[in-house]
Each structure stands twice: as C-alpha cells, then as structure tokens.
mmCIF file of C-alpha atoms in Angstrom:
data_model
loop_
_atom_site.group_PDB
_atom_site.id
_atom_site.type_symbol
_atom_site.label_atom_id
_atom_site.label_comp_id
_atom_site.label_asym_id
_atom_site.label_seq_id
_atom_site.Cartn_x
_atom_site.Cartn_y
_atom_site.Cartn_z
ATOM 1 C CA UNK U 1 -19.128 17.102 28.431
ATOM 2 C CA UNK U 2 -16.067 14.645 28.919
ATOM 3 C CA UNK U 3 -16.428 13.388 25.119
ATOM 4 C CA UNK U 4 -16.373 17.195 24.025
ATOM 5 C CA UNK U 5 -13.048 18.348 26.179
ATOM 6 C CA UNK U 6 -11.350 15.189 24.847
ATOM 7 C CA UNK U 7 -12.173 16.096 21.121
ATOM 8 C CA UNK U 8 -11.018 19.786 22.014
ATOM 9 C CA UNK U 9 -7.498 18.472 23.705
ATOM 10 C CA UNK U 10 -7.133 16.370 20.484
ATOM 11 C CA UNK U 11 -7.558 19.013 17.988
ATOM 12 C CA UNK U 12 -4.831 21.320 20.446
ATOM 13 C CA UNK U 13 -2.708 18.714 20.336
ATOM 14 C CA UNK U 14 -2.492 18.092 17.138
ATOM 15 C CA UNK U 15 0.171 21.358 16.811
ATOM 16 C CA UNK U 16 2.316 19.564 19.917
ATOM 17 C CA UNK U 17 2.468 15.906 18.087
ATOM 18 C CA UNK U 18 3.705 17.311 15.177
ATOM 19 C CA UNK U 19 6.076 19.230 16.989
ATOM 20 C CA UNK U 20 7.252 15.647 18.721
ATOM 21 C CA UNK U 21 7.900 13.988 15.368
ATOM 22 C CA UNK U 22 11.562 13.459 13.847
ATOM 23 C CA UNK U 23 11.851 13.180 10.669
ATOM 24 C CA UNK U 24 15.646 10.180 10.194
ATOM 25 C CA UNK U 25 17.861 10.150 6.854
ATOM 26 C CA UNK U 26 15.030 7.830 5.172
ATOM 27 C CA UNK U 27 12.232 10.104 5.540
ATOM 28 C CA UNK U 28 10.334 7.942 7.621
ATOM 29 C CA UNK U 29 8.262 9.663 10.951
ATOM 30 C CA UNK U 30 8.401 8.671 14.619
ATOM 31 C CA UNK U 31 7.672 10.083 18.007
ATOM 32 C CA UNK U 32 10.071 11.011 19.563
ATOM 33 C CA UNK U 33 10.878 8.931 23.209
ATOM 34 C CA UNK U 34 8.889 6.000 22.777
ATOM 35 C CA UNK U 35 10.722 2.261 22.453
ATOM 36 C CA UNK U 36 9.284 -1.182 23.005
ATOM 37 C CA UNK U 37 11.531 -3.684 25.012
ATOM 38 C CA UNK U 38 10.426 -6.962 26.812
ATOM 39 C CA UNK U 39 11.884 -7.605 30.107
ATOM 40 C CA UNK U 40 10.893 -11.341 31.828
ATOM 41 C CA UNK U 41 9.769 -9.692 35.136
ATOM 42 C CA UNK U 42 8.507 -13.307 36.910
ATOM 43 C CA UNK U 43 10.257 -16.470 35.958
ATOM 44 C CA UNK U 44 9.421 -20.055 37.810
ATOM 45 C CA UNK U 45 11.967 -22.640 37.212
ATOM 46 C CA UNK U 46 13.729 -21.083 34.343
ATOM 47 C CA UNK U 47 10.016 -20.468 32.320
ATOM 48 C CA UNK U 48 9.164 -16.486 32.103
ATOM 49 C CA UNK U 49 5.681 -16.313 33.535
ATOM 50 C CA UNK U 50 5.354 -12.801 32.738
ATOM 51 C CA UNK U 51 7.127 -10.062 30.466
ATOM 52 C CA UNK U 52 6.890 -6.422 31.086
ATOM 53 C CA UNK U 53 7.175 -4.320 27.837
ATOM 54 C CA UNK U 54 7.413 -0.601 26.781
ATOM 55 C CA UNK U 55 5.649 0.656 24.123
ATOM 56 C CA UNK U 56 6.092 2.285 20.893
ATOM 57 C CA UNK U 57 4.037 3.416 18.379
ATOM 58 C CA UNK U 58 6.621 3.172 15.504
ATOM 59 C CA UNK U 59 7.568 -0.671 16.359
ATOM 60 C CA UNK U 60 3.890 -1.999 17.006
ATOM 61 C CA UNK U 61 4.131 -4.896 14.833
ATOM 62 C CA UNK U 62 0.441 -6.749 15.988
ATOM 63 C CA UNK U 63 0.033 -9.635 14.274
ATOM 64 C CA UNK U 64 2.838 -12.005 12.456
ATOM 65 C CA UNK U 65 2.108 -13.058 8.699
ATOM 66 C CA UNK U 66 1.562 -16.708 9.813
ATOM 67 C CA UNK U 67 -1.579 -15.821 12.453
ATOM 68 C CA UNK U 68 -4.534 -17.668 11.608
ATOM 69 C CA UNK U 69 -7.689 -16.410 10.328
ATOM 70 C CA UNK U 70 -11.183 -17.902 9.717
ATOM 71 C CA UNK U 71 -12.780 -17.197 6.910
ATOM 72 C CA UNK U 72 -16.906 -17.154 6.535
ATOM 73 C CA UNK U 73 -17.349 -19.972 4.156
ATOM 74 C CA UNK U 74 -15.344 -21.684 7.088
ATOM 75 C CA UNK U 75 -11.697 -22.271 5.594
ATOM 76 C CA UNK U 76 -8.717 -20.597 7.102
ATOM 77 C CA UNK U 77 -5.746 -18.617 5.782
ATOM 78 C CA UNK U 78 -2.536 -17.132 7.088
ATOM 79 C CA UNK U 79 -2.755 -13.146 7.584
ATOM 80 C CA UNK U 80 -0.041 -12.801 5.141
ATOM 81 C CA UNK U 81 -2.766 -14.323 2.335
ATOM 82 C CA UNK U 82 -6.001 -11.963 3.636
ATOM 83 C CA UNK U 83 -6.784 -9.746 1.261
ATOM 84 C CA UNK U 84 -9.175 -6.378 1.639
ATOM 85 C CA UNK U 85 -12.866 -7.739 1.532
ATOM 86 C CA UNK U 86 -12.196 -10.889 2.660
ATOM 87 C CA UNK U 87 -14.842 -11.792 5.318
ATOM 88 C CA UNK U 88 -12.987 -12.947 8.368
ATOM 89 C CA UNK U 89 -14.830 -13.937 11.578
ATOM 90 C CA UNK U 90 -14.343 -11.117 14.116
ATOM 91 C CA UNK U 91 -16.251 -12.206 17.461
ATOM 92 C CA UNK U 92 -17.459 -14.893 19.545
ATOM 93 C CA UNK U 93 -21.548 -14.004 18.321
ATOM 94 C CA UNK U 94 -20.229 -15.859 14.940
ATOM 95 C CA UNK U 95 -20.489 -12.406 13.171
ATOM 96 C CA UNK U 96 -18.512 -12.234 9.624
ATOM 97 C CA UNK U 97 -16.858 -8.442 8.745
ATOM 98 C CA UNK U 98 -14.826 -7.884 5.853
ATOM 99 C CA UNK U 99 -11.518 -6.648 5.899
ATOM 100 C CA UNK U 100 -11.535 -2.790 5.044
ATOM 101 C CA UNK U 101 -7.689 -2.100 4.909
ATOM 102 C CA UNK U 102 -4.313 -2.619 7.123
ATOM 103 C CA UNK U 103 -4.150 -0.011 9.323
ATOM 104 C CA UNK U 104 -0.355 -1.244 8.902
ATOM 105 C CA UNK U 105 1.994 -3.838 7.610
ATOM 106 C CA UNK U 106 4.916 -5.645 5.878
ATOM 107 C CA UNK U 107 5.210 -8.402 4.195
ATOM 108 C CA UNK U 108 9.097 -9.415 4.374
ATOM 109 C CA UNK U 109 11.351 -8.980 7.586
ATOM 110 C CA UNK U 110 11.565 -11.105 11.019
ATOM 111 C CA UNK U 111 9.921 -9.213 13.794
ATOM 112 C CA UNK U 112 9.639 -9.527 17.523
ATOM 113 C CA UNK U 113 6.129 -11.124 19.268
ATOM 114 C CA UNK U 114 4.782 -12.544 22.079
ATOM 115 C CA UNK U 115 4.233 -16.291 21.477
ATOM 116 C CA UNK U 116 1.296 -16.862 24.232
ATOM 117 C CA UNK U 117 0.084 -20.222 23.917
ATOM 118 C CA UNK U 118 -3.928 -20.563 25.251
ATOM 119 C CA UNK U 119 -5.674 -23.388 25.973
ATOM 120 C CA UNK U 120 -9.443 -24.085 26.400
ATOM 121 C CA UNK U 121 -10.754 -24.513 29.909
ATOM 122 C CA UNK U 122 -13.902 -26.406 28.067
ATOM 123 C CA UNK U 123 -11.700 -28.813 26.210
ATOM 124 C CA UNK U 124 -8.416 -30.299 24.596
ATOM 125 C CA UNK U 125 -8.067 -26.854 21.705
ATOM 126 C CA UNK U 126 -4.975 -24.961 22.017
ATOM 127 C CA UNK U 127 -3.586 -22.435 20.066
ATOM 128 C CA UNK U 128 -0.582 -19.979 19.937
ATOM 129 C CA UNK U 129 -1.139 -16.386 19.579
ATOM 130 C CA UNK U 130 1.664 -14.261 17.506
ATOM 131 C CA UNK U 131 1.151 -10.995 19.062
ATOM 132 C CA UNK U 132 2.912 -7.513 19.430
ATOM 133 C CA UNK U 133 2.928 -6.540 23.752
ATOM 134 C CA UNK U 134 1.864 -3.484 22.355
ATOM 135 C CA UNK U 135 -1.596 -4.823 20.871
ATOM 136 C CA UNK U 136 -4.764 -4.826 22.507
ATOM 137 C CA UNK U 137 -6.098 -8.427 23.282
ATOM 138 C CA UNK U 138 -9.906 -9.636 25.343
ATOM 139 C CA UNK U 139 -9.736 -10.628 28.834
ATOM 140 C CA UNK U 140 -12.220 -12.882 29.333
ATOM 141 C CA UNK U 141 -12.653 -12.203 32.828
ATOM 142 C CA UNK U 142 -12.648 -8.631 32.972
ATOM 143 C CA UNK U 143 -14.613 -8.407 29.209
ATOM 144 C CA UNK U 144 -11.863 -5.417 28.479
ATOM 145 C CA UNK U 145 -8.994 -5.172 25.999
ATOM 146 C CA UNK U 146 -5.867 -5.139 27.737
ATOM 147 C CA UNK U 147 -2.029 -4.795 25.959
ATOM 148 C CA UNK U 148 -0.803 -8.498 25.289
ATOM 149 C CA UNK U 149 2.150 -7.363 27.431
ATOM 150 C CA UNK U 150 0.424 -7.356 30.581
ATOM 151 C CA UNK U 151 -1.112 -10.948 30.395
ATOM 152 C CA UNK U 152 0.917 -13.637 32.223
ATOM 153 C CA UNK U 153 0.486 -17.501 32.452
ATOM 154 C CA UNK U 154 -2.896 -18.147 34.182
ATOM 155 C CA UNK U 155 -4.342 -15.273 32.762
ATOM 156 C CA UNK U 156 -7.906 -16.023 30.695
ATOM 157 C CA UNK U 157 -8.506 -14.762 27.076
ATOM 158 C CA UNK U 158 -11.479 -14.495 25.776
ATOM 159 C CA UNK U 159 -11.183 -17.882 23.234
ATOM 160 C CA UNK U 160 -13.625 -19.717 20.355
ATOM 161 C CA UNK U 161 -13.862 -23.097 20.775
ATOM 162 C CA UNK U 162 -17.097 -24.756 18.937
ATOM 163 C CA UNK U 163 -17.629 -21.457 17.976
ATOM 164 C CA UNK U 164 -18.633 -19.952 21.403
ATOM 165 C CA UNK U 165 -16.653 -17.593 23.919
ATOM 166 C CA UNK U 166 -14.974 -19.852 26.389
ATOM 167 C CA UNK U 167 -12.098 -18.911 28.523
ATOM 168 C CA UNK U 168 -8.891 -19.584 27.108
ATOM 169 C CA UNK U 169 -6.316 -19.811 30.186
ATOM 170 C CA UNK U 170 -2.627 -18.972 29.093
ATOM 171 C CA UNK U 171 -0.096 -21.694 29.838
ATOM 172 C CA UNK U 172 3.142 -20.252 28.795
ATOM 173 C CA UNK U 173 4.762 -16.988 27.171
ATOM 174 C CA UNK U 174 7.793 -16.721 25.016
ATOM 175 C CA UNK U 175 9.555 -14.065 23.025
ATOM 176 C CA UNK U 176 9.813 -15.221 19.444
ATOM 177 C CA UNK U 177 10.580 -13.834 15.887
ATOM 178 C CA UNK U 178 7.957 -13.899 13.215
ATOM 179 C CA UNK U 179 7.965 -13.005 9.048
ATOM 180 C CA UNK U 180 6.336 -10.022 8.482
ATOM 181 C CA UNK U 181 3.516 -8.246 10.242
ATOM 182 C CA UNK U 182 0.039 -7.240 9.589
ATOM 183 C CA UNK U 183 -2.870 -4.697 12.044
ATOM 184 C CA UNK U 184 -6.354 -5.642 9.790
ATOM 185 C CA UNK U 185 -8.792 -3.002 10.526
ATOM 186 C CA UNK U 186 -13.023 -4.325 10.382
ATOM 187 C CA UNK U 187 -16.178 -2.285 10.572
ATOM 188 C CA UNK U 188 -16.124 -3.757 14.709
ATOM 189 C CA UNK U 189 -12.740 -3.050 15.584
ATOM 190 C CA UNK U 190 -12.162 -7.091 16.989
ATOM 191 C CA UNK U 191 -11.312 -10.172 14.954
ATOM 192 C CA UNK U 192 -10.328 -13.746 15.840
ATOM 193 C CA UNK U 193 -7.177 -14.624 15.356
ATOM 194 C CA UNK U 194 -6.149 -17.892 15.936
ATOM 195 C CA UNK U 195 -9.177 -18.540 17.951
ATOM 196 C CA UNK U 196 -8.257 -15.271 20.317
ATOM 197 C CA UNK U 197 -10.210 -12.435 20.361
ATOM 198 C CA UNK U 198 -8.643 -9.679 19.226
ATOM 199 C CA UNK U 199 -8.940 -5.695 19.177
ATOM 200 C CA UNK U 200 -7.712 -4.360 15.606
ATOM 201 C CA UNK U 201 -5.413 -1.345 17.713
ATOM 202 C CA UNK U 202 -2.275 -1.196 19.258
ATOM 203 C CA UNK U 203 -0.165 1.591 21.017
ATOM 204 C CA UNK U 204 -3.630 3.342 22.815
ATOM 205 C CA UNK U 205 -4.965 1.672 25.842
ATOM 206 C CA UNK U 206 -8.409 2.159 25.185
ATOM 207 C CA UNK U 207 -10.124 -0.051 22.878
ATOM 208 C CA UNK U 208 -13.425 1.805 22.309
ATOM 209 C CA UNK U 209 -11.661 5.261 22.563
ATOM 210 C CA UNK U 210 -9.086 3.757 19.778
ATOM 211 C CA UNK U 211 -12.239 2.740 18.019
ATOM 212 C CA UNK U 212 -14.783 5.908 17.566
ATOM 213 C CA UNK U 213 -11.009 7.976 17.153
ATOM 214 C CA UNK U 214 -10.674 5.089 13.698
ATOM 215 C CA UNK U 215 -14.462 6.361 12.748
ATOM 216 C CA UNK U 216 -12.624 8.922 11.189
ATOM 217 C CA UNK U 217 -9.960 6.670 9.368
ATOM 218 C CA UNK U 218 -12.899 4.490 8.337
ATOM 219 C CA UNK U 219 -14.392 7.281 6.532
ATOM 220 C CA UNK U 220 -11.771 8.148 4.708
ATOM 221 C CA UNK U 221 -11.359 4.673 3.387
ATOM 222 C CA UNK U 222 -15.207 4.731 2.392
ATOM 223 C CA UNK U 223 -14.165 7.813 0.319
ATOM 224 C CA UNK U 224 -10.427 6.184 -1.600
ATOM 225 C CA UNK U 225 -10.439 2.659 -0.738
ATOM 226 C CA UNK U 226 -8.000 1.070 1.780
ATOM 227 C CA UNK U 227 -4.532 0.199 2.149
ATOM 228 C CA UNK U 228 -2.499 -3.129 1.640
ATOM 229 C CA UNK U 229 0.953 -2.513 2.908
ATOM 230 C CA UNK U 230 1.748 0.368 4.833
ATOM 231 C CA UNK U 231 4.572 0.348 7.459
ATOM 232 C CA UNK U 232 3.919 3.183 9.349
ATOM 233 C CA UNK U 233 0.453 3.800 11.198
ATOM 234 C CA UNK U 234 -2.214 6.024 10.507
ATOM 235 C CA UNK U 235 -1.726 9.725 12.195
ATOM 236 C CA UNK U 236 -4.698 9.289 14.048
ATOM 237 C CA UNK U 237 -3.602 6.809 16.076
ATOM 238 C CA UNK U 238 -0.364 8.351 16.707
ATOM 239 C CA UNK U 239 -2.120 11.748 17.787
ATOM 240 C CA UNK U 240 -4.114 9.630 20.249
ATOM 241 C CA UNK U 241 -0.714 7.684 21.847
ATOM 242 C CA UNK U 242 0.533 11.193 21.918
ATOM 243 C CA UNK U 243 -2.539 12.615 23.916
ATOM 244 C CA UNK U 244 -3.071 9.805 26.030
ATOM 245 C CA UNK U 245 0.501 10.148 27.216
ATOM 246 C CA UNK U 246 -0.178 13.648 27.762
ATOM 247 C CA UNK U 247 -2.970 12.916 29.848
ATOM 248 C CA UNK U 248 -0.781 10.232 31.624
ATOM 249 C CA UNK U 249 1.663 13.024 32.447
ATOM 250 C CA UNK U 250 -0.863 15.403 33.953
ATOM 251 C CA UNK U 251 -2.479 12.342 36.040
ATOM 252 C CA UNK U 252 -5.003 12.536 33.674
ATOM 253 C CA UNK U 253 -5.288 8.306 33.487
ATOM 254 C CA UNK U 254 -8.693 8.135 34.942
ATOM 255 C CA UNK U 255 -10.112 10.209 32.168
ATOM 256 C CA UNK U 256 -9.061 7.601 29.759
ATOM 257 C CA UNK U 257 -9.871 4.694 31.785
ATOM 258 C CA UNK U 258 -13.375 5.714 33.292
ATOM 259 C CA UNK U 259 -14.251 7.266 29.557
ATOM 260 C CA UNK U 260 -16.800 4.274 28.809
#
C-alpha cells in the first residue's frame, strides 16, 4: 500500500518539479533552492573532524576522475579511463558488474570533494576516498548508505581488504579539489571505489528507494545504450530529490526512512 501511494505522489509531482525548474542564459536546468556548501562543524586541534554540507542536485559531483577502480581480471584504472562495459568489482561478495552508463559526468574542470582517508581495522591498507557530501557511501556498522557528508573521523565504512568486508575506520576529513567527475551506474547500484563501498546515487537519501526509482533509467538504457559524459543528472533522480523534500516538508521523513 505504501509502495503504491509513493508511485502515485511521484507521478503528481512530476507537474510541481517541472514547475520548480529554471531554465539560466545557457540552457542548462536546475531546481530551484538547492546549494551544496561544507561547513567544518567539529574541529580538534586545528583538524576538522566533521563537515556539515547542504545538498544540491545540480552540483553532485560523486566521484573525482582519479578514484580508483578494480577491474575483474584484477588490474585497476582511474574512473576517468572506465569505459561502459567494463567489469568493475562492485561489492564485498567479490561480484563483477559491468558498467552500464554515467548517470553523470565531466571530464575537464576542478571540482569540490570530500578527501576521507580510511584505514583498515584488520590491517596496515589505507586509502583515500574522493567523494561528493552529497553521495551515498556504506556504513559498516549500521549496513545502510548514508551521505559522505555526515561521516566524521571514527566513523566505520564498509572497506575491502583481502577482498572481504572489513571495517574501514575514518582517520581524517579534508575539503579538496579534484579533475573532473564521474556517478557510474551497475546492474546493483554499489561499486568499490578505492576499496570503499559505494552506492552509485547521490542527492536522495535512500539507497534502495534511489535504486528500484533507476529500474526505470536502466530500462531505458537496455532499449538506446548508455551515456558517457553527461553533466546534468537523469530527471528521475531529480523528481525523487524533489519528492523526498516534499515529503520532508510535510514531516513525511519516516515514510522514506522506514520504506525498506
């Protein structure tokens, strides 16, 4: 009954989100009132243990060019060099997807990220995670996808080390700029990158809502192939920022939350 009100608010909202978009002197979309800035809300001895961001769906910038993927026959690449049916490793059960399309990116351009450096609590592997606050990102503790934004240092990610799930604990968060940025999209929704498990969505809080919502993107890509470079997101996913904040506005948070 929940699943079929939610479809119904979607498909009414649909006339109010396109209402919300501008249109600026390049032709490009947005909607309207939405920003992303990164305040350092907790700082011990000059380090920021914490940031506290805003979100926006036309700045979500996910991953930078230089993130690190693995690749099935076990060699890595930079994002920037993953091309659509590359088979990239997307969760800790060793499982190999291949890349369907970029929900969105760009290749040239410095862009803003979260730098969060992880370390293994099972060994000496560390890694550094270029992320937008804005993407979704595996707590290990918790098992659920939470915005990078909200981790801070002593926080646990879920982390592959000798390929296995381990927690990764964060030591340390920094705001950094990174060339270009790229938002892969896989059959699962997740990938590693850099060792981190990853959602592939950014901008809606819930992973597996995000998800079965993408169903319909995935389709479509079955149907005329997926997309390379494409700076602004699919409409689907700016529908469903649109609704949730709706539902956020009407106190309607639990429906979102509790909705798997």
């Amino acid at each position: 009954m929940t699943l079929a009100l939610l479809h119904v608010f979607i498909i009414l909202s649909i006339r109010d989100y396109e209402a919300s978009r501008s249109t600026n002197k390049y032709g490009s979309t947005s909607i309207i009132g939405y920003e992303q800035i990164c305040n350092c809300v907790s700082a011990t001895s000059d380090v920021c243990m914490q940031y506290s961001c805003t979100l926006s769906a036309q700045r979500a910038s996910c991953f930078s060019g230089s993130s690190i993927i693995t690749l099935a026959d076990g060699t890595t690449k930079p994002l920037s060099h993953i091309q659509i049916g590359d088979k990239v490793l997307v969760n800790q059960q060793n499982i190999y997807e291949p890349i369907l399309s970029f929900i969105h990116a760009k290749s040239d351009g410095l862009f803003s990220f979260l730098a969060i450096q992880i370390q293994s609590t099972k060994s000496n592997l560390s890694s550094t995670i270029f992320v937008s606050p804005n993407h979704l990102v595996f707590n290990f503790d918790s098992g659920k996808a939470l915005f990078a934004g909200k981790f801070h240092v002593g926080d646990r990610v879920q982390f592959i080390d000798n390929n296995e799930i381990v927690p990764g604990e964060i030591v340390n968060i920094e705001l950094t700029k990174q060339e270009g940025y790229y938002a892969p999209l896989t059959s699962s929704g997740t990938i590693v990158v850099n060792g981190v498990v990853a959602s592939n969505y950014a901008t809606v809080s819930n992973h597996e809502l995000a998800h079965q919502v993408m169903g319909i993107y995935r389709w479509w890509i079955d149907l005329f192939g997926g997309s390379l470079l494409n700076e602004e997101i699919p409409w689907m996913l700016q529908i469903m920022l649109y609704v949730e904040q709706t539902l956020r506005w009407c106190s309607g948070l639990n429906l979102i939350d509790s909705y798997f």
